[in-house]
Coordinates of C-alpha atoms in Angstrom, one line a residue:
M114 CA -31.2 2.8 -2.7
L115 CA -31.4 4.3 0.8
S116 CA -34.4 6.3 1.9
Q117 CA -33.9 10.0 2.6
K118 CA -34.6 9.3 6.3
T119 CA -31.8 6.8 6.5
I120 CA -29.4 9.2 4.7
D121 CA -30.2 12.0 7.1
I122 CA -29.6 9.7 10.1
I123 CA -26.3 8.5 8.8
K124 CA -25.1 12.0 8.0
S125 CA -26.2 13.2 11.5
T126 CA -24.0 10.6 13.1
A127 CA -20.9 11.6 11.1
P128 CA -19.6 14.1 13.7
V129 CA -19.9 11.4 16.4
L130 CA -17.9 9.0 14.2
E131 CA -15.2 11.7 13.7
T132 CA -14.6 11.8 17.4
T133 CA -15.2 8.1 18.4
G134 CA -14.4 6.3 15.2
T135 CA -11.0 4.8 16.3
E136 CA -12.6 3.7 19.6
I137 CA -15.4 2.0 17.7
T138 CA -13.0 0.2 15.2
T139 CA -10.7 -0.8 18.1
V140 CA -13.6 -2.5 19.9
F141 CA -14.8 -3.9 16.5
Y142 CA -11.5 -5.7 15.8
Q143 CA -11.3 -7.1 19.4
M144 CA -14.8 -8.5 19.1
L145 CA -14.3 -9.8 15.6
F146 CA -11.2 -11.7 16.3
E147 CA -12.5 -13.1 19.5
A148 CA -15.5 -14.5 17.7
H149 CA -13.6 -15.4 14.4
P150 CA -9.9 -16.0 15.2
E151 CA -9.6 -17.7 11.7
L152 CA -9.7 -14.2 10.2
L153 CA -6.3 -13.6 11.8
N154 CA -5.0 -15.7 8.8
I155 CA -6.0 -12.8 6.6
F156 CA -5.5 -9.6 8.5
N157 CA -2.0 -8.0 9.1
H158 CA -1.3 -8.5 12.8
T159 CA 1.3 -5.7 12.8
N160 CA -1.2 -3.1 11.6
Q161 CA -3.5 -4.2 14.4
T162 CA -0.8 -3.9 17.0
Q163 CA 0.3 -0.5 15.9
G164 CA -3.3 0.8 15.6
R165 CA -3.0 1.7 11.9
Q166 CA -5.7 -0.6 10.7
Q167 CA -8.2 0.7 13.3
T168 CA -7.4 4.3 12.2
A169 CA -7.7 3.5 8.5
L170 CA -11.1 1.8 9.0
A171 CA -12.3 4.7 11.2
N172 CA -11.4 7.1 8.4
A173 CA -13.2 5.0 5.8
V174 CA -16.4 4.7 7.9
Y175 CA -16.4 8.4 8.5
A176 CA -15.9 9.2 4.8
A177 CA -18.7 6.8 4.0
A178 CA -21.0 8.5 6.5
Q179 CA -20.2 12.0 5.1
N180 CA -20.8 10.9 1.5
I181 CA -23.6 8.3 2.0
E182 CA -25.8 9.8 -0.7
H183 CA -22.9 10.2 -3.1
L184 CA -20.7 7.2 -2.6
E185 CA -19.2 7.7 -6.0
R186 CA -17.2 10.5 -4.4
I187 CA -15.2 8.0 -2.3
L188 CA -14.7 5.5 -5.1
P189 CA -10.9 6.2 -5.3
A190 CA -10.5 5.3 -1.6
V191 CA -12.8 2.3 -2.0
E192 CA -10.8 1.0 -5.0
K193 CA -7.5 1.4 -3.0
I194 CA -8.9 -0.7 -0.2
A195 CA -10.5 -3.2 -2.7
H196 CA -7.1 -3.8 -4.3
K197 CA -5.7 -4.8 -0.8
H198 CA -8.8 -7.0 -0.2
R199 CA -8.4 -8.8 -3.5
S200 CA -4.7 -9.3 -2.8
L201 CA -5.4 -10.7 0.6
G202 CA -8.3 -12.9 -0.3
V203 CA -11.2 -11.0 1.3
K204 CA -14.4 -12.6 -0.1
P205 CA -18.2 -11.7 -0.1
E206 CA -18.9 -14.1 2.7
H207 CA -16.7 -12.1 5.0
Y208 CA -18.8 -8.9 4.7
P209 CA -21.8 -10.1 6.8
I210 CA -19.4 -11.1 9.6
V211 CA -17.7 -7.7 9.5
G212 CA -21.1 -5.9 9.4
E213 CA -22.3 -7.8 12.4
Y214 CA -19.4 -6.9 14.6
L215 CA -19.1 -3.3 13.3
L216 CA -22.7 -2.7 14.4
K217 CA -22.1 -4.3 17.7
A218 CA -19.0 -2.1 18.2
I219 CA -21.0 1.0 17.4
K220 CA -23.7 0.0 20.0
N221 CA -21.0 -0.9 22.5
V222 CA -19.3 2.5 22.3
L223 CA -22.2 4.8 21.8
K224 CA -24.4 3.0 24.3
E225 CA -27.8 4.7 24.8
D226 CA -27.0 7.2 22.0
A227 CA -27.2 4.3 19.6
T228 CA -30.9 4.2 19.3
D229 CA -32.8 1.5 17.5
E230 CA -33.5 4.0 14.7
I231 CA -29.8 4.8 14.3
M232 CA -28.7 1.2 14.4
Q233 CA -31.3 0.2 11.8
A234 CA -30.1 3.1 9.5
W235 CA -26.5 1.9 9.9
E236 CA -27.4 -1.7 9.2
E237 CA -29.0 -0.5 5.9
A238 CA -26.1 1.7 5.1
Y239 CA -23.6 -0.9 5.7
G240 CA -25.4 -3.3 3.3
V241 CA -25.1 -0.7 0.6
I242 CA -21.5 0.1 1.3
A243 CA -20.6 -3.6 1.4
N244 CA -22.2 -4.2 -1.9
V245 CA -20.1 -1.5 -3.5
F246 CA -16.9 -3.2 -2.2
I247 CA -18.2 -6.7 -3.2
S248 CA -19.0 -5.5 -6.8
I249 CA -15.6 -3.8 -7.3
E250 CA -13.7 -6.7 -5.8
K251 CA -15.6 -9.2 -7.9
D252 CA -14.4 -7.5 -11.0
M253 CA -10.8 -7.4 -9.6
Y254 CA -10.9 -11.1 -8.9
T255 CA -12.1 -11.9 -12.4
K256 CA -9.4 -9.8 -14.0
A257 CA -6.7 -11.4 -11.8
E258 CA -7.8 -14.9 -12.6
T259 CA -8.4 -14.5 -16.3
K260 CA -5.4 -12.4 -17.3
V261 CA -2.6 -14.2 -19.2
D262 CA -0.8 -16.5 -16.7
G263 CA -3.1 -15.3 -13.9
W264 CA -4.5 -17.5 -11.1
E265 CA -7.1 -17.6 -8.3
G266 CA -6.1 -16.8 -4.8
F267 CA -2.6 -17.8 -3.8
K268 CA 0.0 -19.8 -5.7
E269 CA 3.3 -21.4 -4.6
F270 CA 6.5 -19.7 -5.7
I271 CA 10.1 -20.7 -5.3
V272 CA 12.9 -18.4 -4.1
V273 CA 15.3 -18.8 -7.0
K274 CA 17.8 -16.1 -5.9
K275 CA 18.4 -14.0 -2.8
V276 CA 20.6 -10.9 -3.2
E277 CA 21.7 -8.5 -0.5
E278 CA 21.2 -4.9 -1.8
S279 CA 22.4 -3.1 1.3
T280 CA 22.9 -3.7 5.0
L281 CA 19.2 -3.5 5.5
I282 CA 17.5 -4.5 2.2
T283 CA 17.6 -8.0 0.5
S284 CA 15.9 -8.9 -2.8
F285 CA 14.1 -12.1 -3.4
Y286 CA 13.6 -13.5 -6.9
L287 CA 10.4 -15.6 -7.0
Q288 CA 9.3 -18.0 -9.7
P289 CA 6.1 -20.1 -9.9
K290 CA 6.7 -23.6 -8.6
D291 CA 4.6 -25.0 -11.5
G292 CA 7.1 -23.6 -14.1
S293 CA 4.6 -21.1 -15.6
K294 CA 5.3 -17.5 -16.5
V295 CA 4.1 -14.7 -14.3
P296 CA 1.4 -12.2 -15.3
S297 CA 2.3 -8.6 -16.1
F298 CA 1.9 -5.8 -13.7
L299 CA 2.1 -2.0 -13.6
P300 CA 5.3 -0.5 -12.2
G301 CA 4.5 0.5 -8.6
Q302 CA 2.1 -2.4 -7.8
Y303 CA 2.6 -5.0 -5.1
I304 CA 2.1 -8.7 -4.4
T305 CA 0.9 -10.3 -1.2
V306 CA 3.3 -12.9 0.3
R307 CA 1.7 -15.5 2.5
L308 CA 3.7 -17.8 4.7
Q309 CA 3.7 -19.7 8.0
V310 CA 6.5 -18.4 10.3
P311 CA 7.8 -20.8 12.9
G312 CA 6.5 -19.8 16.3
Q313 CA 3.5 -17.9 14.9
K314 CA 0.0 -19.3 15.5
Y315 CA -1.5 -17.9 12.4
I316 CA -0.5 -17.5 8.7
L317 CA 1.1 -14.2 8.1
N318 CA 0.5 -11.9 5.1
R319 CA 2.7 -9.1 3.9
Q320 CA 2.4 -6.9 0.9
Y321 CA 5.6 -5.9 -0.9
S322 CA 6.1 -3.7 -3.9
L323 CA 7.6 -5.3 -7.0
S324 CA 11.0 -3.8 -7.3
S325 CA 11.9 -4.4 -10.9
A326 CA 10.5 -3.9 -14.4
Y327 CA 8.2 -6.7 -15.6
T328 CA 9.8 -9.8 -16.9
P329 CA 7.7 -13.0 -17.5
E330 CA 10.4 -15.1 -15.7
Y331 CA 10.0 -14.0 -12.1
Y332 CA 8.8 -11.4 -9.6
R333 CA 11.3 -9.5 -7.4
I334 CA 10.6 -8.0 -4.0
S335 CA 13.1 -6.2 -1.9
V336 CA 12.5 -6.4 1.8
K337 CA 13.9 -4.2 4.6
Q338 CA 15.1 -6.1 7.7
E339 CA 12.9 -4.7 10.6
N340 CA 13.8 -5.0 14.2
D341 CA 12.9 -8.6 15.2
Q342 CA 11.7 -7.4 18.6
E343 CA 9.1 -5.1 16.9
P344 CA 5.6 -6.5 15.9
N345 CA 6.4 -5.9 12.2
G346 CA 9.7 -7.8 12.4
A347 CA 8.4 -11.4 12.3
V348 CA 8.1 -11.7 8.5
S349 CA 11.1 -9.6 7.5
T350 CA 13.3 -11.5 10.0
H351 CA 12.1 -14.8 8.7
L352 CA 12.7 -13.8 5.1
H353 CA 16.2 -12.4 5.8
R354 CA 17.5 -15.0 8.2
S355 CA 15.6 -18.2 7.5
L356 CA 14.2 -18.2 3.9
A357 CA 16.8 -19.7 1.6
E358 CA 17.1 -20.2 -2.1
G359 CA 14.9 -23.2 -3.0
D360 CA 12.3 -22.5 -0.3
T361 CA 8.7 -21.8 -1.2
L362 CA 6.1 -19.3 -0.2
E363 CA 2.6 -18.3 -1.5
V364 CA 1.9 -15.3 -3.7
S365 CA -1.2 -13.5 -5.0
V366 CA -1.5 -11.8 -8.4
P367 CA -0.1 -8.2 -8.4
A368 CA -2.5 -5.4 -7.2
G369 CA -2.5 -1.7 -6.3
D370 CA -3.6 1.6 -7.7
F371 CA -0.2 3.4 -7.2
Y372 CA 1.6 3.1 -10.6
C373 CA 2.8 5.2 -13.4
D374 CA 2.0 5.1 -17.1
V375 CA 5.4 4.5 -18.5
H376 CA 4.3 5.6 -22.0
D377 CA 3.2 9.1 -20.9
S378 CA 5.4 11.8 -22.3
K379 CA 5.1 14.1 -19.3
P380 CA 8.2 14.7 -17.2
L381 CA 8.3 12.2 -14.3
T382 CA 9.8 12.8 -10.8
L383 CA 10.3 9.8 -8.5
I384 CA 11.1 10.6 -4.9
S385 CA 11.8 8.0 -2.3
G386 CA 13.1 7.6 1.3
G387 CA 14.6 4.4 2.6
V388 CA 12.8 1.2 1.5
G389 CA 10.3 3.4 -0.4
V390 CA 12.8 3.1 -3.2
T391 CA 11.3 -0.3 -4.2
P392 CA 8.2 0.9 -6.3
M393 CA 10.2 3.8 -7.6
F394 CA 13.0 1.6 -8.9
S395 CA 10.3 -0.5 -10.7
M396 CA 9.0 2.7 -12.4
L397 CA 12.5 3.9 -13.3
E398 CA 13.5 0.6 -14.8
S399 CA 10.2 0.3 -16.7
V400 CA 10.5 3.8 -18.2
A401 CA 14.1 3.2 -19.3
K402 CA 13.0 -0.1 -20.9
E403 CA 9.9 1.1 -22.7
N404 CA 10.1 4.9 -23.0
P405 CA 13.8 6.0 -22.7
S406 CA 13.2 9.5 -24.2
R407 CA 10.9 10.5 -21.3
P408 CA 12.4 13.1 -18.9
V409 CA 12.9 11.5 -15.6
T410 CA 14.2 12.8 -12.3
F411 CA 15.1 10.2 -9.7
I412 CA 15.6 11.5 -6.1
H413 CA 16.4 9.2 -3.2
A414 CA 17.0 10.0 0.5
A415 CA 18.8 7.5 2.9
R416 CA 20.6 7.6 6.2
N417 CA 23.9 6.8 4.6
Q418 CA 25.6 4.8 1.8
E419 CA 25.6 1.6 3.7
V420 CA 21.8 1.3 3.9
H421 CA 21.2 2.7 0.3
A422 CA 19.9 0.0 -2.0
F423 CA 20.2 0.0 -5.8
S424 CA 22.7 2.8 -6.0
N425 CA 24.8 1.2 -8.8
D426 CA 21.7 0.0 -10.6
V427 CA 20.3 3.5 -10.8
K428 CA 23.6 4.7 -12.3
E429 CA 23.4 2.0 -15.0
I430 CA 19.8 2.8 -15.8
M431 CA 20.5 6.6 -16.1
K432 CA 22.9 5.7 -19.0
K433 CA 19.8 4.3 -20.8
L434 CA 17.7 7.4 -20.4
E435 CA 18.0 10.2 -22.8
N436 CA 16.8 12.8 -20.3
G437 CA 17.5 11.3 -17.0
K438 CA 18.8 12.9 -13.8
S439 CA 19.4 11.3 -10.4
Y440 CA 20.1 12.9 -7.0
L441 CA 21.1 11.4 -3.7
I442 CA 20.7 12.9 -0.3
Y443 CA 22.3 11.2 2.7
E444 CA 21.7 12.4 6.2
D445 CA 25.4 12.1 7.1
G446 CA 26.5 13.5 3.8
N447 CA 29.1 10.8 3.1
E448 CA 30.7 10.2 -0.3
G449 CA 28.4 9.9 -3.3
S450 CA 25.7 12.3 -1.8
D451 CA 24.6 15.3 -3.8
F452 CA 23.1 16.9 -0.7
T453 CA 23.6 16.6 3.0
G454 CA 20.8 16.4 5.6
Y455 CA 17.2 16.4 4.5
L456 CA 15.3 17.2 1.4
N457 CA 13.6 20.5 1.7
T458 CA 11.7 23.1 -0.4
K459 CA 14.8 24.9 -1.6
I460 CA 16.5 21.7 -2.9
L461 CA 13.3 20.4 -4.5
D462 CA 12.6 23.7 -6.2
S463 CA 16.0 23.6 -7.8
I464 CA 15.9 20.1 -9.2
V465 CA 12.2 19.2 -9.8
D466 CA 10.5 20.1 -13.1
H467 CA 7.3 21.9 -12.1
D468 CA 5.4 20.3 -15.0
S469 CA 6.3 16.8 -13.8
L470 CA 4.1 14.1 -12.4
C471 CA 5.5 13.4 -8.9
F472 CA 5.4 10.0 -7.3
I473 CA 6.5 9.7 -3.6
C474 CA 7.1 6.7 -1.3
G475 CA 8.8 6.4 2.1
P476 CA 8.0 6.9 5.8
V477 CA 4.9 8.9 6.6
R478 CA 6.7 11.9 8.0
F479 CA 9.1 11.9 5.0
M480 CA 6.1 11.9 2.6
E481 CA 4.4 14.7 4.6
A482 CA 7.5 16.9 4.4
I483 CA 8.1 16.2 0.7
I484 CA 4.5 16.8 -0.3
Q485 CA 4.3 20.0 1.6
S486 CA 7.6 21.2 0.0
L487 CA 6.4 20.3 -3.5
L488 CA 3.2 22.2 -2.9
E489 CA 5.2 25.2 -1.7
T490 CA 7.3 25.1 -4.9
G491 CA 4.0 25.6 -6.9
I492 CA 3.5 22.0 -8.1
P493 CA -0.3 21.4 -8.2
A494 CA -1.7 18.7 -5.9
E495 CA -3.2 16.8 -8.8
Q496 CA 0.4 16.1 -10.1
I497 CA 1.4 14.5 -6.8
Q498 CA 0.7 10.8 -5.9
Y499 CA 2.0 8.8 -3.0
E500 CA 2.0 5.3 -1.5
F501 CA 1.7 4.0 2.0
F502 CA 3.3 0.7 3.0
G503 CA 0.3 -0.5 5.0
P504 CA -3.2 0.9 5.6
A505 CA -3.7 4.4 4.2
M506 CA -3.3 7.1 7.0
A507 CA -4.0 10.8 6.9
I508 CA -1.2 12.9 5.4
D509 CA -0.8 16.1 7.3
T510 CA -0.3 19.0 4.8
D511 CA -1.9 22.3 4.4
T512 CA -3.4 21.3 1.1
S513 CA -5.5 18.3 0.1
V514 CA -3.4 15.9 -2.0
K515 CA -4.5 13.2 -4.4
N516 CA -3.7 9.7 -3.1

């Protein structure tokens, strides 16, 4: 337990963290990787380059400072991060290293304002916060390793099939190299894929949503081809252009807190943009398989028909649902589109059941617009959930939304 004096000091520094948090976390990562370059085998380099990881960590530190005497208030955010940590292989021994360089970064940025009293308070607070993460992640590791067909860390998988779903998205069917079955997952969850890409100094990790309903035979991921000149293009380019059927990569047990309960009877609305369709398709296929009488509305937005993945699959699944509706919106409005341009409040108000649970995945700006529109139609924030591909960022809407 922290003393009241320590709590007061931490809370008094929260306003400073709000304004300097990203600067602190940027310095932190620079110092951390300079001293421990081996950690680059765990962290996503793209998120570092784009600044997303620095912003996400700054938000987390600020939230912890604001709620230091009631850390239970930020447990949902902690659990989201813990899922990613477990999936990547972050272990208890990493926390003292992170703490050392986070404190050094705070001192580096705040300079003389970082008094001995403040630094001591933050050292104590970090220890408490780290123990919360370690405890939650320990339970997650145990569950991953002890569930039926589970394993510890990473396991070799073989690419048994590679299917082009659109001009941008390709699916990879992955089976354990040892011939075992794969553990179950909740529709919407992801796996971490770990591989060594030629020309890259460090091992690269990427988290991809599972894009099909559960089957014990394989996992399927569906990956968008990113621009190979961009920082986030190294892995997707390798997967698309170089990884062939019969090749191997390493996979961790599925993780993630973004999923739907397929057995719930409440109406379900699944809204996706671009490659955000991957977790939504897993949910759709799972509901059709296990609860086909449930009312489901599937809405997908894409640039055009050429880049749209799973269009025929969705049509086939809709035949299996007793109360299923699907809508397409293409920016260029070509054949097969129900609407032209962009999803907006008027369209959503006309096709979304206001009693439904809404799941959203896609580019950040897309999700911001959709969430704001759903709120404007009168759908309560607690009925809306969304998923980031990468570190959680702030969603800019007028109303706080559950994530």
